[in-house]
Coordinates of C-alpha atoms in Angstrom, one line a residue:
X57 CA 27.0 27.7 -98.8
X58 CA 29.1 25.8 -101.4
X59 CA 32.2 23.7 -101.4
X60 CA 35.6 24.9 -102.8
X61 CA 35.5 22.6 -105.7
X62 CA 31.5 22.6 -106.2
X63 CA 32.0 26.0 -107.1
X64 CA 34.7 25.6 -109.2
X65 CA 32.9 23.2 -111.4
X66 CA 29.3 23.6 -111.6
X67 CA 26.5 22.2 -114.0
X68 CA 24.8 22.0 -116.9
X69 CA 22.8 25.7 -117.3
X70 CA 20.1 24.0 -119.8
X71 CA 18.1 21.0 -119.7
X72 CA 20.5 18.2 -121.6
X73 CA 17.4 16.5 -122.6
X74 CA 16.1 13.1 -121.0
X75 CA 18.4 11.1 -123.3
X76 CA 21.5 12.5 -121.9
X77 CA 22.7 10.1 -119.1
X78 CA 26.7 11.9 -118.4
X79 CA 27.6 15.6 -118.7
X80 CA 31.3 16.3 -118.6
X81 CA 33.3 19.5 -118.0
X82 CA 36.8 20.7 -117.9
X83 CA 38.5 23.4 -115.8
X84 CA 42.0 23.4 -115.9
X85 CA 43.8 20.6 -113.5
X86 CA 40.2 19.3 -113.1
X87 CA 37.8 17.2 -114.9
X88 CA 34.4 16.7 -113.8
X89 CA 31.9 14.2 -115.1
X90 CA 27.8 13.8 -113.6
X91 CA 26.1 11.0 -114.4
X92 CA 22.5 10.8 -114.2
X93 CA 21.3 8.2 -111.5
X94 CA 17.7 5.7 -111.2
X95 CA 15.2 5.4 -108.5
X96 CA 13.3 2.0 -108.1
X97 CA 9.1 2.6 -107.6
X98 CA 8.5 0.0 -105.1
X99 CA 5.0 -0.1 -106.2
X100 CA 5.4 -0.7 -109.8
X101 CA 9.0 -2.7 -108.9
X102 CA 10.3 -0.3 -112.1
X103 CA 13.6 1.6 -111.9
X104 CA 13.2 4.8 -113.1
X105 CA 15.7 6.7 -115.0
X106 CA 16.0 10.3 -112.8
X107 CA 17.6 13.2 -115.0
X108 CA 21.1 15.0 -114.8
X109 CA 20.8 18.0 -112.4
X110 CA 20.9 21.7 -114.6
X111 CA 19.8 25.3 -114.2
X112 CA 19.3 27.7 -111.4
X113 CA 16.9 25.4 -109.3
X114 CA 19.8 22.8 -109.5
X115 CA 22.6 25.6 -107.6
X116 CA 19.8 26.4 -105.2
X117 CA 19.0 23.0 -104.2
X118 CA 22.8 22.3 -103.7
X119 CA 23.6 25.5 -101.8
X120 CA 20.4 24.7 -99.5
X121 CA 21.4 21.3 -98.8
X122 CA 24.8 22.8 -98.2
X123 CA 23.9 25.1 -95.4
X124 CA 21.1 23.0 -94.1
X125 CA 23.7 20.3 -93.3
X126 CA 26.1 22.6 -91.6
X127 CA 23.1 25.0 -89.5
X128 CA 22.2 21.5 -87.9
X129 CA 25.3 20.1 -88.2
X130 CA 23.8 16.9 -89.5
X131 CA 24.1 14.9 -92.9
X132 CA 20.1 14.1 -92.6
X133 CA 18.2 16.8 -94.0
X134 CA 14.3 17.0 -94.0
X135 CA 13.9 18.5 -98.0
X136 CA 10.2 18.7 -97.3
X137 CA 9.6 21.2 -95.1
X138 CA 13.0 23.3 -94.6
X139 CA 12.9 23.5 -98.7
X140 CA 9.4 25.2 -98.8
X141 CA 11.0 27.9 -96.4
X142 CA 14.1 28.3 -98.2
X143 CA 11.8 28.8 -101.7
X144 CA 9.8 31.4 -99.6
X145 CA 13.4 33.3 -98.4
X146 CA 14.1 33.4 -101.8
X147 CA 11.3 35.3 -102.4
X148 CA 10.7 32.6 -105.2
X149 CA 7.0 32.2 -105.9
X150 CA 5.7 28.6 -104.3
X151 CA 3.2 27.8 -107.2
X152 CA 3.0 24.2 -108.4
X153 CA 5.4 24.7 -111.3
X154 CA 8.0 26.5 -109.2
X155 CA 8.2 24.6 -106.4
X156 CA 7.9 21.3 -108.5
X157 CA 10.7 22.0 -110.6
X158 CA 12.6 22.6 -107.5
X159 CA 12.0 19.0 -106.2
X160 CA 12.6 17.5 -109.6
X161 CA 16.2 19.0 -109.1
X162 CA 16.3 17.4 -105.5
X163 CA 15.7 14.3 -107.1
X164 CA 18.1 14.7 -109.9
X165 CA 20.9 15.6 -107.6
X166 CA 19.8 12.6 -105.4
X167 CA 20.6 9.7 -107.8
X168 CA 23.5 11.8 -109.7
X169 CA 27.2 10.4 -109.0
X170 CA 29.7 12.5 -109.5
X171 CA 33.4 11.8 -110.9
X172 CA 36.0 14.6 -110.2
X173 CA 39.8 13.8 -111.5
X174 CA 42.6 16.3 -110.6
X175 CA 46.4 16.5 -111.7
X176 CA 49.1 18.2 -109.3
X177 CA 52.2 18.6 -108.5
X178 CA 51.3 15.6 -105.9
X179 CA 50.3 13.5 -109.1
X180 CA 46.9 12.4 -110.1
X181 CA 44.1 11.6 -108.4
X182 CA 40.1 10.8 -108.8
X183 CA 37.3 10.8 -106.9
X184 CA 33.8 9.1 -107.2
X185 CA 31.4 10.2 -104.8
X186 CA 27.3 10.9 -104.9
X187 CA 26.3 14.5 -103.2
X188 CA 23.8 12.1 -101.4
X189 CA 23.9 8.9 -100.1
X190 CA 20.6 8.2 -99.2
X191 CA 17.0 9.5 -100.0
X192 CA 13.4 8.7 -99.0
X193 CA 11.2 8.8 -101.9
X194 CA 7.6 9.3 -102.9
X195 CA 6.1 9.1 -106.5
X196 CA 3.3 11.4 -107.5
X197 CA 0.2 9.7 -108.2
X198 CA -0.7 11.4 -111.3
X199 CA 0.9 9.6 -113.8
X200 CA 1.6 12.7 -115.9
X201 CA 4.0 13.4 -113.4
X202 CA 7.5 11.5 -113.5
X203 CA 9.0 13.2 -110.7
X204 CA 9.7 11.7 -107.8
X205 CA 10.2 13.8 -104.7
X206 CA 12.1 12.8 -101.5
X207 CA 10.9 13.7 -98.2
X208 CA 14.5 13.7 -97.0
X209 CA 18.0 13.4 -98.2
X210 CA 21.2 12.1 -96.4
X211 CA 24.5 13.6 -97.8
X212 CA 27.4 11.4 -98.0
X213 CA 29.8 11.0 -95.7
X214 CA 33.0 11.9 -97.7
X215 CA 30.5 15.2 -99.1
X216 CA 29.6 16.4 -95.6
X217 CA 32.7 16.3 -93.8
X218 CA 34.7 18.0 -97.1
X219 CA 31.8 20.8 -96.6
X220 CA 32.5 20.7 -92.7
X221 CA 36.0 21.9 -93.8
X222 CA 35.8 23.6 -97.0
X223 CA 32.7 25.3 -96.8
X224 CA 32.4 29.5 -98.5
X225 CA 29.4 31.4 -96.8
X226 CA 27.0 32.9 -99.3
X227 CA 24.6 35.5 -98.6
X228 CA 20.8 34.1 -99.3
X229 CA 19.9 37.7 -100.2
X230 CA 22.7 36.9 -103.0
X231 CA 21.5 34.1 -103.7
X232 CA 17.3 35.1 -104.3
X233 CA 18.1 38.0 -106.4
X234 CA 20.6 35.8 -109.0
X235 CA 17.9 32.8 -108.5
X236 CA 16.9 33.4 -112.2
X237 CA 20.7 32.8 -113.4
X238 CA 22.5 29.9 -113.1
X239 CA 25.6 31.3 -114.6
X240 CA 25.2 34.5 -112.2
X241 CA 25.1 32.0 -109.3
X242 CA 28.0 30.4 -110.2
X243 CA 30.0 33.7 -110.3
X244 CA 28.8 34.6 -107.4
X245 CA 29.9 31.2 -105.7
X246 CA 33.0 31.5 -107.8
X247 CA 34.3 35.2 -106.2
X248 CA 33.0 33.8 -102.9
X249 CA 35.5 31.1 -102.3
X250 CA 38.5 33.0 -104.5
X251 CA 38.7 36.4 -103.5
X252 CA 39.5 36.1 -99.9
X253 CA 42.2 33.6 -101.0
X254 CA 44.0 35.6 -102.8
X255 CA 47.2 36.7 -100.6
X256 CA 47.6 40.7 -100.4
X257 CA 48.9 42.3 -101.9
X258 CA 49.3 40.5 -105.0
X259 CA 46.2 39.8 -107.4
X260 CA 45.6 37.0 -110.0
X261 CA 44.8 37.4 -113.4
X262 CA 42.3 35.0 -115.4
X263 CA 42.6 35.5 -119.4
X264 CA 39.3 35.3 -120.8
X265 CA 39.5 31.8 -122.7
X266 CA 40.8 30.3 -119.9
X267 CA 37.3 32.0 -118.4
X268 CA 35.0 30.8 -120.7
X269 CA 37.0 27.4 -120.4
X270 CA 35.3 27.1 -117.0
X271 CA 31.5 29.2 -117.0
X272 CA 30.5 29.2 -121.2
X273 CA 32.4 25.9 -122.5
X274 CA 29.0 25.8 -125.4
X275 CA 29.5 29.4 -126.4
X276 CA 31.0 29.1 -129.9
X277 CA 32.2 32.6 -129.8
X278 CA 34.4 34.0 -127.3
X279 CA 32.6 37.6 -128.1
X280 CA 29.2 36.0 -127.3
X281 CA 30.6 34.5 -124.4
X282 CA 32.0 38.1 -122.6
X283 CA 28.9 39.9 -123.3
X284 CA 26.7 37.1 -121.3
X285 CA 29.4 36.4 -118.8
X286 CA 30.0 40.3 -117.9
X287 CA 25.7 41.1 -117.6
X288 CA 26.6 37.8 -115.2
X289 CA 29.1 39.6 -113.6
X290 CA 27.4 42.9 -113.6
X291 CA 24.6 41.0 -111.5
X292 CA 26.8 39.5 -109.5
X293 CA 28.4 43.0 -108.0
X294 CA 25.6 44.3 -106.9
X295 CA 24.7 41.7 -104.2
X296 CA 28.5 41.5 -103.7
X297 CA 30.2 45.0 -104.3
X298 CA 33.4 44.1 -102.0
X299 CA 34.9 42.1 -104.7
X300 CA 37.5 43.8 -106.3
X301 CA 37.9 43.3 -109.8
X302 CA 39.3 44.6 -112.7
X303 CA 38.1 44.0 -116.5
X304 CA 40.0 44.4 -119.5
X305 CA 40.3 43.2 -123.0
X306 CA 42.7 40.5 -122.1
X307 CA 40.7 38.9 -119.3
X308 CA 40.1 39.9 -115.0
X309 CA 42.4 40.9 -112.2
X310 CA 40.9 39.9 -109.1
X311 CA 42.3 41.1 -105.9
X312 CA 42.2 39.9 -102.4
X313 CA 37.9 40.8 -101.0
X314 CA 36.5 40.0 -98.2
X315 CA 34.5 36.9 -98.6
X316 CA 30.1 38.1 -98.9
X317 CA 29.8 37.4 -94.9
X318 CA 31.8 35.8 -92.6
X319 CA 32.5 32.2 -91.4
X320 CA 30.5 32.7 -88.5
X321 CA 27.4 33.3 -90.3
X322 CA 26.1 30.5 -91.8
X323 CA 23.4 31.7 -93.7
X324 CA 22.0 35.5 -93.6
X325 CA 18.7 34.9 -92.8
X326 CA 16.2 37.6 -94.7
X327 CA 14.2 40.5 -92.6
X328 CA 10.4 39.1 -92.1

């Protein structure tokens, strides 16, 4: 599940390093800044500096929260046990390091706030929100390990109810087999919420700059940038072959597709 502009946005596909507290990205009419939030130990009374959220494990996290939220129809989501399932739908291995990185990007997108501007014809706007609102938290006893993992999470208010409206389907059988790529992932989210926008019988084109504008901004080369973004793409049409597309030299055509399930399928749950 994923939000119109969530997917039209996305995050960092590398680690930015610990030292890097904002991450900013622009796509057209819309800017799109994350800043990395804190978590106070109540132990130690420290506040501790939480990372920005980034990679594959951060989409994952975000589309579970997404379609956990609107399955139960609640902003309150118990991380702990409903994402050990999730991992295990996947078909994600649930070894320490695995799962572990997973919850260090629960925690990341816990404390992140999130400032999104626009510019329309109805003028200009800008919204600061957090994904989440609220989060219980519990810090690992072995000191080697910084993470700190909530229990549960509570999306905000503003985030649930735009994701009550907006929200695109995805396929979870999609979604395990481009686990491994965060740019794949955001393709995939990408085509989900565009294609069955698109009015017939007309079709939109997107040049490629404009392209790697939006899913390769750090590729120095626009060649580089096509070869990645179309193995991406190639990826992505296998778990979704009803989107119509057409590539040329100049850029894609996409044409109106349905979207990977309907709206009345909240999440495809996988065969046992």
């Amino acid at each position: 599940m994923c939000i119109r502009d969530s997917c039209q946005t996305g995050l960092p596909y590398r680690n930015p390093g610990a030292d890097v507290r904002e991450w900013q990205r622009e796509q057209g009419n819309a800017s799109l800044m994350v800043e990395a939030g804190q978590a106070k130990d109540m132990e130690t009374g420290q506040w501790v500096k939480l990372g920005l959220p980034w990679g594959p494990k951060a989409r994952l996290v975000l589309m579970h929260l997404n379609s956990e939220a609107i399955r139960t129809q609640s902003p309150e989501i118990d991380v702990g046990d409903s994402l050990t399932a999730f991992v295990k739908r996947l078909g994600l291995t649930t070894d320490g390091r695995t799962v572990r990185g997973i919850k260090d990007q629960v925690g990341a997108l816990s404390g992140a706030l999130i400032r999104m501007a626009f510019s329309g014809p109805q003028g200009d706007f800008q919204i600061d929100s957090k994904v989440v609102s609220g989060f219980n938290l519990w810090f690992p006893k072995d000191e080697r390990q910084r993470v700190l993992w909530p229990s549960f999470v509570r999306l905000s208010g503003d985030y649930f109810e735009s994701l009550r409206t907006h929200a695109v389907p995805l396929d979870e059988r999609a979604i395990g087999a481009l686990s491994h790529s965060a740019m794949a992932l955001d393709v995939y989210a990408w085509l989900a919420q565009r294609l069955h926008r698109i009015p017939k019988p007309h079709r939109q084109f997107i040049p490629w700059p404009m392209l790697k504008a939006q899913f390769g901004p750090d590729y120095e080369r626009l060649r580089k940038f096509r070869a990645v973004f179309m193995e991406a793409l190639r990826q992505v049409h296998v778990v979704y072959p009803a989107a119509k597309i057409d590539v040329n030299g100049q850029g894609l055509f996409l044409y109106t597709s349905p979207p990977p399930i309907t709206k009345t399928g909240v999440v495809v749950q996988l065969p046992k």
